[in-house]
Amino acid sequence: MNLKSVITALTLLFISALSIAQTVIPQVEPGVSYKLAQYRQANISNVIYTLDFDIPSDKTADIIASESISLNLKTISQPLQIDFKQPVSRINSIEVNNKKIPAVVESEHIIVAAQNLHTGKNQIDIKFTTGDQSLNRNDEYLYTLFVPDRARTVFPCFDQPDIKANYLLTLRIPSEWHVLANGKMIDSVKQGDKTVYKFNKSDKLSTYQFAFEAGKFTSVKQMVGNLPAEFLYRETDTTKIKLSVAPIFTAHKDAISFLEQWTGIPYPFQKVGFVAIPDFQFGGMEHPGAVQYKASALFLDDGATKDMIISRANLLSHETAHMWFGDMVTMRWFNDVWMKEVFANFMADKITEKVMGSETFNLKFLQGHYQGAYGIDRTLGANPIRQQLDNLQDAGSLYGGIIYDKAPIMMRQLELLMGKEKFRAGIQQYLKKYAYGNATWNDLIAILSKQTTADLYTWNKVWVNQPGRPVFDYNIAYAGNKISNFTITQHPEFGEKRIWPQSFSVALVYADHQQEIPVNMTGETVNIRQAAGLAKPSYIIFNANGIGYGLFPGDKNGVASMFQLKNPLQRASMYISAYENMLADRYFKPAELLNTFSVGLAEEKEETNLKMLTGYISSIYWKFILPATRKELAPGLEAAIWDAMEKQEQPNAKKILFSCYQDIYLTPMAGGRIYATWKQKKPPVGIKLTEDDYTSLALSIALKSDTATNVLKLQEDRITNADRRKRLEFLMPALSTDVQERDAFNASLSERKKRQKEAWVTTALSYLHHPLRQQTSEKYLLKSLELVEEVQRTGDVFFPQNWLGAIFGSYQDKEAAAIVRKFLADHPNYNPKLRAKILQNTDNLYRAQSLL
Ligand SMILES: [Zn+2]
């Protein structure tokens, strides 16, 4: 959509980065500008950071640190800029080449005058107090999280991915704590009430990959293949621990052995280590030897549904794949951050394929990526996979559904275009060539181009450098009862004319069989010659194999019988198409599709498809049905869900439907049922509910009932795990029946401290702005928009997206739409990437204006 950025990205493709690097002299400005990064990359090498942190158990006490940076300089014509985003008062002393100099900090950089430096080897010694922003300090533990440019908030460094360095780390921590870092532990000595840990010199790492975690954790050590591995966690539920620890180690082992075999490169780092962090702000983060995971994604009990188990396997594979893709070979600049994410997802999918078989893989790929990709790509805020990035401080805004979901779809189409073996050979070459270094997407395309005759540069332009998706239409003509002509066309949903070369299949469905025909969609119109002469089908399934990308036609003749299709992949593909077409106001109206989908609840036997159907039902019900109509529909829908729950035989299918019931219920009768279930801890027959499920029920009751005021208090008393009790305590005011208390909670989010636990804030916001509470929360919208820039500046990478999604996710009225429009009109010079994020997250709101 943004033509300017497209042109610039294309131009950059043909200009050698090096030629710029040596001529542009960087100014001193906040953040890490691309110019500064290029200049430093060309001038600085052989960096070693020797770091010593003294960490008190009191989370508010200062962390005193010392650092020695050893580096080689090619020229000293310019002052050296070392990134440190802290006031100068935090620097206690600086020595450059053993000579004390005054500390000068300008626009987030320590400035070292050229006269103190010499070409060749230099050493800079700094004593300082760390910043806390990215140390995630809690009462009993802390963990670093520096991606993309937060290392500079903690210690002075060259905070850019292409100055890789070795780290020599010493940590002084309370003796009862456990610790993990990138390097192997080589020494520990008790000193008073602390223990001093020394770690082996790390492998070469970018600053964002450097990490440590320390605190009151349980430690488990096991071998993963022939590698020693350590796992730290704070979980206390014995069932979860018993059922989860072994599968977590096994999944790492499976992932490592697959990746070693597929890439032809042994595990590239000195050790395996990972930690489960309560309410971690991401799913996981791939620091070599010190990987972080969200605890709730790892620890599952016997109430876990299939999609939770698949998600866990996928998450563990994703972070493990990063050891090769991202950690060993790293993007040169964060504009290519999508490359590490696409490969991590792509390889995680391959591991799933190996472990679970290709049928499960194909289905999971469709379910896992298409909704996320379309969710952004259909909006006016859609971004291309590859975006321009002028300053690292804006890198957070690059993350989202396009990187995580569209990119794997694109990569799979690329693999199809090249052929699996040639694709793999190209990737192996790329990994080997750039091991422990950095590379760009253009470096990879150059290698892949040598493996194929296909025109990858043209292909790249539409799939990678431009946003958007195609809309497919068709024309079919019959002579008598036979097909005489069948053509499929594509055109862009928005923007300039272009075509997306891709393959997929269509299936002609007859009473007793199907005829599946491959389509190689290389142009604007493709004639399906294979169909000519075939009998007229009952209906047609477009994108029958689920690998095509775009808005496919729906065949209304198929709707009544789609739940009877034998192949779960075809059913999933039809559900996605139906929903996407409803949003585009083609073929289906919201209420009609809601009704159609609710029929499938009893008939859909594939658990992950059922989960998808209930997700769509929730989305249509809350976002695209007016409140008055919703009230009319509720009794019938509640009955249909309950009835389906009783008819379904598998415990997990029943559980998915129970959650759906909990989500949509509005009548007093259903409220009574839910309350009794929670109060007596007695779930419907065949369903098992865990402590987390009961917490979630208590939250639903608090949201939907004005009388059950003490439910959350009682639930708080029931929770035994301290971390989970704190979470509920945080959420309670957001669910208060007292509007003033909710107002005060919302106002408190203006303070950064209150937003520290991002996962909690996101959950609280989604309750605060739930459709049933919007009458009193709509007044928060403007202030929430005004906070977006600060949220981006102070929060972690996914927070702006999660913030906006939780707030705007289910508004539909014209007042809300007007607030957003006015805000955007009043801020014509607003950061374009954040503007895009607002447009992405308010797309449903805009659509609701015309659909309702
Ligand atoms: Zn990742």
XYZ file of N, CA and C in Angstrom, residues 37 85 144 163 309-310 463 512 515 788 805:
33
model
N 24.685 2.136 12.057
C 24.955 0.693 12.055
C 25.892 0.320 10.907
N 21.322 3.650 26.646
C 20.111 4.471 26.783
C 19.806 4.684 28.264
N 16.637 -11.351 31.271
C 16.886 -10.326 30.264
C 16.044 -10.630 29.032
N 27.151 -6.699 14.480
C 28.435 -6.678 15.194
C 28.351 -7.799 16.214
N -1.398 -29.170 22.539
C -0.239 -30.068 22.442
C 0.541 -29.788 21.160
N -0.186 -29.579 20.066
C 0.485 -29.251 18.801
C 1.197 -27.902 18.926
N 5.551 -11.108 -3.915
C 5.311 -11.869 -2.685
C 5.994 -11.253 -1.466
N -20.731 -39.366 -5.546
C -20.006 -40.503 -4.977
C -18.486 -40.406 -5.094
N -13.073 -35.208 -8.145
C -11.986 -35.112 -9.111
C -11.159 -33.880 -8.727
N -0.417 4.784 22.278
C 0.221 3.765 21.437
C 1.717 4.036 21.215
N -5.051 -4.768 19.605
C -5.959 -5.900 19.357
C -6.916 -6.106 20.515
